[in-house]
Short mmCIF file of C-alpha atoms in Angstrom, two decimals:
data_model
loop_
_atom_site.label_atom_id
_atom_site.label_comp_id
_atom_site.label_asym_id
_atom_site.label_seq_id
_atom_site.Cartn_x
_atom_site.Cartn_y
_atom_site.Cartn_z
CA MET A 11 34.84 31.25 63.17
CA ARG A 12 34.61 31.63 66.93
CA ARG A 13 33.15 35.12 66.44
CA ARG A 14 30.06 33.46 65.02
CA LEU A 15 29.36 31.36 68.13
CA PRO A 16 26.69 33.75 69.52
CA PHE A 17 24.87 33.53 66.19
CA LEU A 18 25.08 29.73 66.25
CA ILE A 19 23.65 29.62 69.78
CA ILE A 20 20.72 31.77 68.63
CA LEU A 21 20.20 29.31 65.77
CA LEU A 22 19.95 26.42 68.26
CA ILE A 23 17.34 28.27 70.32
CA PHE A 24 15.34 29.09 67.20
CA ALA A 25 15.60 25.47 66.02
CA GLY A 26 14.17 24.28 69.34
CA GLN A 27 11.07 26.39 68.76
CA VAL A 28 10.68 25.11 65.20
CA LEU A 29 11.02 21.46 66.23
CA ALA A 30 8.22 21.97 68.76
CA GLN A 31 5.85 22.53 65.82
CA THR A 32 5.53 18.88 64.87
CA ASN A 33 4.40 18.04 61.35
CA SER A 34 3.58 14.35 61.46
CA ASN A 35 0.68 11.97 60.84
CA SER A 36 0.66 8.37 62.05
CA PRO A 37 -2.15 6.63 63.98
CA TYR A 38 0.52 4.55 65.70
CA SER A 39 2.02 7.67 67.31
CA ARG A 40 -0.76 7.61 69.94
CA PHE A 41 1.17 4.92 71.84
CA GLY A 42 4.28 5.26 74.00
CA LEU A 43 6.38 8.32 73.20
CA GLY A 44 5.07 8.42 69.64
CA MET A 45 6.98 7.53 66.51
CA MET A 46 10.71 7.46 67.19
CA SER A 47 12.78 9.67 64.89
CA GLN A 48 14.67 8.29 61.89
CA PRO A 49 18.28 7.31 62.71
CA GLY A 50 21.11 9.68 61.90
CA PHE A 51 21.30 12.55 59.46
CA THR A 52 20.69 12.62 55.70
CA LYS A 53 23.78 10.64 54.71
CA ASN A 54 22.90 7.82 57.12
CA ARG A 55 19.32 7.63 55.86
CA ALA A 56 20.47 7.25 52.27
CA MET A 57 22.39 4.19 53.49
CA GLY A 58 19.52 2.49 55.31
CA GLY A 59 20.21 4.21 58.62
CA ALA A 60 23.65 2.63 59.03
CA GLY A 61 26.46 4.58 60.69
CA ILE A 62 27.54 3.18 64.07
CA ALA A 63 30.96 2.33 62.61
CA PHE A 64 31.32 5.29 60.21
CA ARG A 65 34.15 7.82 60.63
CA ASP A 66 34.04 10.95 58.44
CA ASN A 67 36.21 14.05 58.49
CA ASN A 68 33.66 16.08 56.49
CA GLN A 69 30.37 14.80 57.98
CA ILE A 70 28.83 14.82 61.47
CA ASN A 71 27.95 11.26 62.47
CA TYR A 72 25.47 11.68 65.31
CA LEU A 73 24.80 7.92 65.53
CA ASN A 74 28.06 7.29 67.42
CA PRO A 75 29.67 10.10 69.45
CA ALA A 76 33.04 8.34 69.21
CA SER A 77 33.13 9.38 65.54
CA TYR A 78 33.62 13.09 66.32
CA THR A 79 37.40 12.58 66.59
CA ALA A 80 37.47 11.88 62.84
CA ILE A 81 37.14 15.65 62.28
CA ASP A 82 40.58 17.16 61.70
CA THR A 83 42.03 19.65 64.16
CA MET A 84 41.42 22.76 62.03
CA SER A 85 37.86 22.12 60.83
CA PHE A 86 34.44 23.40 61.84
CA LEU A 87 31.34 21.65 60.44
CA PHE A 88 27.80 22.99 60.24
CA ASP A 89 24.91 20.70 59.23
CA PHE A 90 21.30 21.74 58.68
CA GLY A 91 18.59 19.41 57.40
CA LEU A 92 14.92 19.31 56.37
CA MET A 93 12.64 16.33 55.86
CA GLY A 94 9.58 16.01 53.64
CA HIS A 95 7.28 13.06 54.05
CA TYR A 96 4.30 11.49 52.33
CA THR A 97 2.20 8.80 54.04
CA TYR A 98 -0.60 6.72 52.55
CA THR A 99 -2.58 4.83 55.20
CA GLU A 100 -5.11 2.08 54.59
CA THR A 101 -7.32 -0.13 56.71
CA GLY A 102 -10.06 -2.23 55.15
CA SER A 103 -11.87 0.00 52.63
CA VAL A 104 -10.73 3.29 54.22
CA THR A 105 -7.66 5.13 52.95
CA ASP A 106 -6.04 8.46 53.70
CA ASP A 107 -2.90 10.35 52.75
CA PHE A 108 -0.77 13.07 54.29
CA TYR A 109 2.26 15.08 53.29
CA GLY A 110 4.34 17.73 54.99
CA MET A 111 7.75 19.24 55.53
CA SER A 112 9.60 19.88 58.78
CA MET A 113 13.01 20.73 60.13
CA ASP A 114 15.07 17.64 60.86
CA HIS A 115 18.31 18.72 62.52
CA LEU A 116 20.80 21.46 63.21
CA ALA A 117 24.29 20.51 64.36
CA PHE A 118 27.88 21.74 64.66
CA ALA A 119 31.14 19.87 65.21
CA PHE A 120 34.60 21.20 66.00
CA PRO A 121 37.95 20.14 67.51
CA VAL A 122 38.83 20.83 71.15
CA THR A 123 42.41 19.53 71.20
CA LYS A 124 44.49 17.36 68.88
CA TRP A 125 42.98 14.28 70.50
CA MET A 126 39.51 15.54 71.41
CA ALA A 127 36.49 16.84 69.46
CA ALA A 128 32.94 17.94 70.24
CA SER A 129 29.53 18.35 68.64
CA VAL A 130 26.37 20.20 69.64
CA GLY A 131 22.99 20.03 67.97
CA ILE A 132 19.25 19.59 68.14
CA ARG A 133 16.93 17.09 66.47
CA PRO A 134 13.62 15.24 67.10
CA TYR A 135 13.52 12.31 69.52
CA SER A 136 9.91 11.31 68.84
CA LYS A 137 6.83 12.73 67.12
CA VAL A 138 3.08 12.55 67.76
CA GLY A 139 0.53 13.47 65.13
CA TYR A 140 -2.78 11.79 64.27
CA SER A 141 -6.52 12.30 63.86
CA ILE A 142 -8.71 9.19 63.97
CA LYS A 143 -12.49 8.88 63.76
CA GLU A 144 -14.37 5.67 64.54
CA GLU A 145 -18.08 4.86 64.56
CA ASP A 146 -19.93 2.29 66.64
CA TYR A 147 -23.61 1.35 66.73
CA ASP A 148 -25.66 0.87 69.88
CA PRO A 149 -29.23 -0.47 69.34
CA ASP A 150 -30.59 1.70 72.17
CA ILE A 151 -28.81 4.95 71.26
CA GLY A 152 -27.75 4.72 67.64
CA PHE A 153 -24.39 5.56 66.11
CA ILE A 154 -21.69 6.77 68.49
CA ASP A 155 -18.69 8.71 67.17
CA TYR A 156 -15.24 8.33 68.71
CA THR A 157 -12.53 10.88 67.86
CA TYR A 158 -8.85 10.53 68.78
CA MET A 159 -6.38 13.35 68.15
CA GLY A 160 -2.78 13.93 69.11
CA ASN A 161 0.11 16.24 68.37
CA GLY A 162 3.48 17.26 69.76
CA GLY A 163 6.71 15.43 70.28
CA VAL A 164 9.96 15.25 72.18
CA SER A 165 13.10 17.05 71.01
CA GLN A 166 16.68 16.40 72.04
CA LEU A 167 19.40 19.00 72.50
CA TYR A 168 22.75 17.27 72.69
CA LEU A 169 26.34 18.09 73.57
CA GLY A 170 28.77 15.37 72.59
CA THR A 171 32.49 14.90 73.06
CA SER A 172 34.95 12.20 72.04
CA PHE A 173 38.63 11.47 72.40
CA GLU A 174 41.21 8.89 71.37
CA PHE A 175 41.34 6.49 74.31
CA PHE A 176 44.16 4.30 72.98
CA ASP A 177 45.80 4.00 69.58
CA ARG A 178 42.91 3.76 67.05
CA LEU A 179 40.39 3.25 69.91
CA TYR A 180 37.89 6.11 70.33
CA LEU A 181 35.36 6.82 73.07
CA GLY A 182 32.49 9.31 72.95
CA ILE A 183 29.56 10.53 75.05
CA ASN A 184 26.42 12.46 74.10
CA PHE A 185 24.76 14.41 76.91
CA LYS A 186 21.14 14.95 75.88
CA TYR A 187 18.40 17.18 77.20
CA LEU A 188 14.94 15.85 76.33
CA PHE A 189 12.09 18.34 76.26
CA GLY A 190 8.64 18.57 74.74
CA ALA A 191 4.93 17.98 75.16
CA LEU A 192 2.62 15.16 74.07
CA ASP A 193 -1.00 16.32 73.70
CA LEU A 194 -3.69 13.66 73.36
CA GLU A 195 -7.46 14.14 73.10
CA ARG A 196 -10.34 11.64 73.08
CA THR A 197 -13.99 12.54 72.45
CA VAL A 198 -17.15 10.39 72.56
CA ARG A 199 -20.16 11.93 70.79
CA PHE A 200 -23.71 10.61 70.87
CA PRO A 201 -26.44 11.29 68.27
CA PHE A 202 -28.91 14.14 68.69
CA GLU A 203 -26.41 16.46 70.34
CA ASN A 204 -29.14 18.90 71.36
CA TYR A 205 -30.34 16.32 73.87
CA TYR A 206 -27.27 14.29 74.79
CA SER A 207 -24.00 15.25 76.42
CA TYR A 208 -20.63 14.04 75.18
CA THR A 209 -17.38 13.24 76.98
CA GLU A 210 -14.05 14.91 76.24
CA VAL A 211 -10.72 13.80 77.72
CA LYS A 212 -7.54 15.83 77.22
CA SER A 213 -4.12 14.67 78.34
CA ARG A 214 -0.81 16.56 78.22
CA THR A 215 2.54 15.06 79.16
CA LEU A 216 5.48 17.42 79.66
CA ILE A 217 8.98 15.92 79.51
CA ASN A 218 12.11 17.70 80.76
CA ASP A 219 15.15 15.66 81.75
CA PHE A 220 18.70 14.62 80.89
CA ILE A 221 19.94 11.33 79.47
CA LEU A 222 23.24 10.22 77.96
CA ASP A 223 24.53 7.69 75.48
CA MET A 224 28.04 6.36 74.95
CA GLY A 225 29.88 5.11 71.90
CA LEU A 226 33.05 3.23 71.09
CA GLN A 227 34.91 2.76 67.81
CA TYR A 228 38.00 0.82 66.82
CA SER A 229 39.50 1.47 63.39
CA GLN A 230 42.21 -0.64 61.75
CA ASN A 231 43.94 -0.52 58.37
CA ILE A 232 43.96 -4.05 56.98
CA ARG A 233 45.72 -3.26 53.70
CA GLU A 234 47.41 -0.26 52.15
CA LYS A 235 44.12 1.28 50.99
CA SER A 236 41.56 -0.68 53.03
CA ASN A 237 40.14 -0.02 56.46
CA ILE A 238 37.72 -1.79 58.77
CA THR A 239 35.97 -0.14 61.72
CA PHE A 240 33.91 -1.65 64.54
CA GLY A 241 31.44 0.42 66.53
CA VAL A 242 29.26 0.02 69.64
CA ILE A 243 26.71 2.38 71.19
CA PHE A 244 25.05 2.04 74.59
CA ASP A 245 22.17 4.02 76.12
CA ASN A 246 21.62 3.12 79.76
CA LYS A 247 18.13 2.55 81.19
CA THR A 248 16.84 5.92 82.39
CA LYS A 249 13.87 7.21 84.37
CA VAL A 250 12.86 10.47 82.72
CA SER A 251 10.99 12.98 84.86
CA ALA A 252 7.65 14.07 83.43
CA GLU A 253 4.37 15.77 84.33
CA ASN A 254 1.00 14.46 83.20
CA SER A 255 -2.19 16.56 83.27
CA VAL A 256 -5.64 15.07 82.59
CA LEU A 257 -8.86 17.02 82.10
CA LYS A 258 -12.09 15.04 81.67
CA ARG A 259 -15.32 16.94 81.00
CA ASN A 260 -18.94 16.14 80.32
CA ILE A 261 -20.21 18.71 77.82
CA PHE A 262 -23.83 19.46 76.96
CA PRO A 263 -23.89 21.43 73.69
CA GLY A 264 -27.61 22.33 73.78
CA ASN A 265 -29.28 25.16 75.68
CA SER A 266 -31.02 22.88 78.18
CA ALA A 267 -32.01 19.27 78.65
CA PRO A 268 -35.61 18.00 79.03
CA SER A 269 -36.35 18.04 82.77
CA ASN A 270 -38.51 14.91 82.60
CA ASP A 271 -35.60 12.71 81.47
CA SER A 272 -33.32 12.06 84.43
CA THR A 273 -30.74 10.27 82.27
CA LEU A 274 -29.88 13.46 80.39
CA ILE A 275 -27.46 16.02 81.78
CA SER A 276 -28.06 19.72 81.21
CA PRO A 277 -24.99 21.60 82.50
CA SER A 278 -21.44 20.97 81.34
CA PHE A 279 -19.17 20.00 84.20
CA THR A 280 -15.69 18.64 84.95
CA LEU A 281 -15.45 14.98 85.84
CA GLU A 282 -11.70 14.93 86.52
CA ASP A 283 -8.89 17.49 86.65
CA ARG A 284 -5.54 16.25 87.96
CA THR A 285 -1.82 16.72 87.49
CA THR A 286 0.65 13.96 88.31
CA LEU A 287 4.42 14.03 88.62
CA GLY A 288 6.07 10.78 87.62
CA ASN A 289 8.57 8.99 85.44
CA ILE A 290 8.77 7.51 81.99
CA VAL A 291 11.21 4.61 81.80
CA ILE A 292 13.36 4.57 78.66
CA PRO A 293 15.00 1.13 78.41
CA THR A 294 18.60 0.22 77.64
CA ASN A 295 19.48 0.54 73.97
CA VAL A 296 22.43 -1.35 72.47
CA GLY A 297 23.74 -1.08 68.92
CA VAL A 298 26.69 -2.67 67.12
CA GLY A 299 28.08 -1.87 63.69
CA ILE A 300 30.84 -2.69 61.25
CA SER A 301 32.09 -0.84 58.19
CA TYR A 302 34.62 -1.46 55.46
CA SER A 303 36.14 1.24 53.25
CA TYR A 304 38.48 1.12 50.28
CA ASN A 305 40.59 4.01 49.02
CA ASN A 306 38.00 6.63 50.08
CA LYS A 307 35.88 5.42 47.15
CA LEU A 308 33.83 2.55 48.53
CA ARG A 309 32.20 2.14 51.93
CA ILE A 310 29.90 -0.62 53.20
CA GLY A 311 28.28 -0.64 56.63
CA PHE A 312 25.89 -2.78 58.70
CA ASP A 313 24.22 -2.00 62.06
CA TYR A 314 22.04 -3.87 64.54
CA TYR A 315 20.01 -2.35 67.41
CA SER A 316 18.10 -3.92 70.31
CA GLN A 317 15.89 -2.19 72.89
CA ASP A 318 13.38 -3.91 75.19
CA TRP A 319 10.37 -1.67 75.91
CA SER A 320 8.18 -4.42 77.40
CA ASN A 321 8.84 -3.35 81.01
CA SER A 322 8.71 0.38 80.41
CA THR A 323 6.14 2.41 82.31
CA PHE A 324 4.32 5.64 81.49
CA PHE A 325 2.97 7.02 84.77
CA SER A 326 2.30 3.45 85.93
CA SER A 327 0.01 2.78 82.96
CA GLU A 328 0.56 -0.13 80.62
CA GLU A 329 1.32 0.48 76.96
CA PRO A 330 1.30 -2.11 74.13
CA LEU A 331 5.11 -2.12 73.93
CA THR A 332 7.58 -4.94 73.37
CA GLU A 333 11.22 -5.57 72.48
CA SER A 334 12.41 -3.73 69.40
CA ASN A 335 15.26 -4.76 67.14
CA SER A 336 16.38 -3.50 63.76
CA PHE A 337 18.88 -4.14 60.98
CA HIS A 338 20.40 -1.42 58.79
CA GLY A 339 22.78 -1.71 55.87
CA GLY A 340 24.10 0.48 53.11
CA LEU A 341 26.92 1.33 50.74
CA GLU A 342 28.49 4.48 49.34
CA PHE A 343 30.50 4.79 46.14
CA THR A 344 32.42 7.85 44.93
CA PRO A 345 34.13 7.27 41.53
CA ASP A 346 37.03 9.69 42.19
CA PRO A 347 36.84 12.00 45.24
CA GLU A 348 39.93 13.96 44.10
CA ALA A 349 38.95 14.38 40.43
CA GLN A 350 39.87 17.78 38.99
CA LYS A 351 37.60 17.32 35.97
CA GLY A 352 34.23 15.63 35.72
CA TYR A 353 31.91 16.77 38.51
CA HIS A 354 29.98 13.49 38.44
CA LYS A 355 33.13 11.64 39.53
CA ARG A 356 33.11 13.48 42.86
CA ILE A 357 29.45 12.73 43.61
CA ALA A 358 28.86 10.17 46.39
CA TYR A 359 26.19 7.63 45.35
CA ARG A 360 24.42 5.83 48.20
CA LEU A 361 22.05 2.89 48.61
CA GLY A 362 20.65 1.04 51.62
CA GLY A 363 17.79 -0.68 53.39
CA HIS A 364 16.39 -1.45 56.83
CA TYR A 365 14.14 -3.96 58.60
CA GLN A 366 12.69 -3.33 62.04
CA ASN A 367 10.51 -5.12 64.54
CA SER A 368 9.05 -1.99 66.12
CA TYR A 369 8.35 -1.40 69.81
CA LEU A 370 4.56 -1.62 69.25
CA GLN A 371 2.57 -4.83 69.64
CA LEU A 372 -1.14 -4.49 68.83
CA GLU A 373 -3.78 -7.22 68.63
CA GLY A 374 -1.05 -9.76 69.42
CA GLU A 375 1.04 -8.73 66.41
CA GLN A 376 4.36 -6.89 66.54
CA LEU A 377 4.43 -4.16 63.91
CA LYS A 378 7.09 -4.48 61.21
CA ASP A 379 8.79 -1.58 59.45
CA TYR A 380 10.93 -2.14 56.36
CA GLY A 381 12.14 -0.12 53.41
CA ILE A 382 14.86 0.83 50.95
CA SER A 383 16.73 4.09 50.48
CA PHE A 384 19.07 5.86 48.12
CA GLY A 385 20.69 9.27 47.78
CA VAL A 386 23.63 11.38 46.72
CA GLY A 387 26.21 13.70 48.24
CA LEU A 388 26.83 16.67 45.94
CA PRO A 389 30.10 18.55 46.54
CA LEU A 390 29.93 22.34 46.63
CA LYS A 391 32.52 24.92 45.60
CA ASN A 392 34.38 24.26 48.83
CA PRO A 393 35.27 20.57 48.26
CA ARG A 394 34.74 19.81 51.96
CA SER A 395 31.20 21.20 51.87
CA SER A 396 28.33 19.27 50.32
CA PHE A 397 24.60 19.08 49.72
CA GLN A 398 23.00 15.79 50.78
CA VAL A 399 19.81 14.20 49.41
CA ALA A 400 18.18 10.97 50.61
CA CYS A 401 14.95 9.21 49.66
CA GLU A 402 13.40 6.42 51.76
CA ALA A 403 10.41 4.31 50.73
CA GLY A 404 8.91 1.78 53.12
CA ARG A 405 5.94 0.20 54.81
CA MET A 406 4.84 -0.17 58.43
CA GLY A 407 1.96 -2.14 59.94
CA ALA A 408 -0.47 -4.63 58.41
CA LEU A 409 -4.10 -4.99 57.32
CA GLU A 410 -4.74 -8.12 59.37
CA ASN A 411 -6.52 -7.96 62.76
CA ASN A 412 -8.09 -4.57 61.96
CA LEU A 413 -4.69 -2.86 61.98
CA ILE A 414 -3.50 0.00 59.81
CA ARG A 415 -0.87 -0.21 57.10
CA GLU A 416 1.26 2.83 56.36
CA ASN A 417 3.15 3.27 53.10
CA TYR A 418 5.59 6.14 53.34
CA ILE A 419 8.18 8.14 51.44
CA PHE A 420 10.69 10.34 53.27
CA LEU A 421 12.74 12.88 51.35
CA SER A 422 15.64 14.41 53.29
CA PHE A 423 17.80 17.40 52.36
CA SER A 424 20.76 18.80 54.23
CA VAL A 425 23.72 21.06 53.68
CA THR A 426 27.08 20.48 55.35
CA LEU A 427 29.38 23.50 55.41
CA HIS A 428 33.08 23.41 56.26
CA ASP A 429 35.14 26.26 57.67
CA PHE A 430 38.45 26.61 59.47
CA TRP A 431 38.28 26.77 63.25
CA PHE A 432 41.56 28.24 64.47
CA VAL A 433 43.22 29.67 61.36
CA LYS A 434 43.96 33.41 61.68
CA ARG A 435 43.88 35.57 58.59
CA LYS A 436 47.05 37.55 57.88
CA PHE A 437 45.32 40.09 55.64
CA ASP A 438 41.89 41.71 55.67
#
């Protein structure tokens, strides 16, 4: 397996380029860092995003780096996932829909020693994608068109390691490299473009910096076939280095302006062109979780997260951000994981849900995000390899106070492949 490491590194580099091509559409992504990525990988999403206290020997649990030690000492795991999404937005009498498909994650996990394991991977951190048009009426000018567009996002390349700190107590750390660009554009257009100029403002924020998060798990057998696990994750408050460029132009689309009207501008010219180095403050994030499992057939898990964005700054500008908290819960049932006959008995059936008070507060109202999810884990020919499917349906936002309501469906697919890490073949 180690002979394939150069190929896996090339895959990570390629994945970074693919993730940079964001395929997203949400008007709310114009604020802050955009829409934060969905928690965990496909299995977690089928269970409402829960996973802080999950320990799996055949799955990579990115949500808590302490879980990497659950991988046995001879295993190598590869996980690749895609996400399709459909969004139906509505505000007043105006509706719109959007659908697309994008890469979600690429990750590997492997043992280092008998008491230590590691994982490396890449996945989205946040996404920006929207196109909004608004119209306003001025009695002296007429109708004025406002256009807002944005695209881009932030990706995270992580290297995580974990080890058994004490008996059944596990500690893990994810070192993350955040990188990406957020491109925003705002245009104000007046009527009769042959005689009036319009204003265009383009902003690009480049992010390149390192952060880390830590995780802890304690697992205890409470009966012969039952187990309970507690988990905690902690992301410390971090100032992320970034570069912000702003270009503001006054553009006259016609050939020339009437010389007898001093209020009209003939030539196009730049009003502002500046680049600023600064910081984006990512606040402390704390999550706690608990899970119960019985005989490798039944698992139930619940998570809670809290992150206060109200004091975060984006190049000293204020954003409509507030404290975010969320609840996630789910269950998994496998009729008989060791069944020799009856494929359906080895399928993992999953169900979950989530409720979140998001980090956006607009028009005095904190946006809510809630939904349900379900999915399956389909074993492949290698019983430790599987194909994962998850479907999430939910709603974010509201129609009150001239806000936008988003109804969404996410469909996630991933394949988890198992191989042996250190076993040498005796025969070719």
